[in-house]
Amino acid sequence: GDSVTQMEGPVTLSEEAFLTINCTYTATGYPSLFWYVQYPGEGLQLLLKATKADDKGSNKGFEATYRKETTSFHLEKGSVQVSDSAVYFCALSEIHGQNFVFGPGTRLSVLP
Amino acid sequence: DTGVSQDPRHKITKRGQNVTFRCDPISEHNRLYWYRQTLGQGPEFLTYFQNEAQLEKSRLLSDRFSAERPKGSFSTLEIQRTEQGDSAMYLCASSLYGEDNEQFFGPGTRLTVL
């Protein structure tokens, strides 16, 4: 079945450091790919998405590019802030509007 | 607030008791999803509805679990004869079919079974 693998956390960075969180997936078709973020005490929020190969999703300084050849969707940010501390989930949706398959999440802590 | 809401936010129960959770989706959304999230893991799909029809159920949804969406608006998830292994966060999400799969999540109901 479909699956999503993320780099294990926790990831601890200093403010203004460069962030990469790796995500790879296994799917039988051509899924849409997503990054969700969960801030402490809050629900999951969509961070960015990409629906086809080579698409780049971006939001709030975060970016991720849909790489079909490597089945990856790595999340990057050039300069993290303390407010980016959260748990980040990579997810895929195989069929339009169907359920998501989530990765286990990566906890990010940014220190001032 | 026009987001997805869930009630209660926390539920503590004894093993063997029945519990019911409610989810109110974003009003114009026709799809509603239930997920379960355990500590340190990502959400796992349980079931989803399009309007009032339950279109898919995960193998995770044992016979003790039942979900309804009687009028195509709010949904309930009932767990009968709860077990300690049912302790988790239960998440609800909604989406508008035809809109590139974006699901909007509620804050979740945290269930603790003693």
Short mmCIF file of C-alpha atoms in Angstrom, two decimals, chain A residues 32 34 36 38 41-44 46 49 51 89 93 95-105, chain B residues 9 31 33 35 37 40-43 45 48 56 91 97-107:
data_model
loop_
_atom_site.label_atom_id
_atom_site.label_comp_id
_atom_site.label_asym_id
_atom_site.label_seq_id
_atom_site.Cartn_x
_atom_site.Cartn_y
_atom_site.Cartn_z
CA SER A 32 -0.87 14.80 -4.66
CA PHE A 34 1.27 17.84 1.08
CA TYR A 36 0.95 19.85 7.18
CA GLN A 38 0.88 21.16 13.89
CA GLY A 41 -1.95 22.84 21.20
CA GLU A 42 -3.42 23.39 17.74
CA GLY A 43 -4.87 21.29 14.95
CA LEU A 44 -3.17 20.29 11.71
CA LEU A 46 -1.94 22.80 5.54
CA LYS A 49 1.00 21.25 -1.53
CA THR A 51 -0.35 18.10 -7.31
CA PHE A 89 3.82 15.97 8.60
CA SER A 93 -3.45 11.60 -1.40
CA ILE A 95 -7.03 9.64 -5.51
CA HIS A 96 -8.61 13.04 -5.86
CA GLY A 97 -10.46 13.81 -2.67
CA GLN A 98 -9.71 10.52 -0.96
CA ASN A 99 -8.09 9.96 2.39
CA PHE A 100 -4.56 10.99 3.21
CA VAL A 101 -1.61 8.80 4.12
CA PHE A 102 0.57 10.64 6.62
CA GLY A 103 4.17 10.23 7.62
CA PRO A 104 5.05 9.91 11.32
CA GLY A 105 5.88 13.60 11.70
CA ARG B 9 -11.90 18.14 23.33
CA ARG B 31 -16.68 15.46 2.53
CA TYR B 33 -13.06 12.35 7.35
CA TYR B 35 -8.55 9.91 11.59
CA GLN B 37 -3.49 9.77 15.87
CA GLY B 40 4.49 10.24 18.05
CA GLN B 41 2.67 9.05 14.94
CA GLY B 42 0.93 10.67 12.03
CA PRO B 43 -2.85 10.51 11.67
CA PHE B 45 -7.35 7.20 8.22
CA TYR B 48 -14.91 9.20 5.27
CA GLU B 56 -14.76 4.03 2.70
CA LEU B 91 -9.26 13.95 14.35
CA TYR B 97 -15.03 17.61 -3.39
CA GLY B 98 -13.43 18.93 -6.53
CA GLU B 99 -10.99 21.17 -4.69
CA ASP B 100 -7.53 19.62 -5.04
CA ASN B 101 -7.75 17.40 -1.96
CA GLU B 102 -7.17 20.08 0.68
CA GLN B 103 -8.54 18.86 3.98
CA PHE B 104 -9.18 21.18 6.91
CA PHE B 105 -8.66 19.62 10.31
CA GLY B 106 -10.39 20.15 13.61
CA PRO B 107 -8.53 20.36 16.95
#
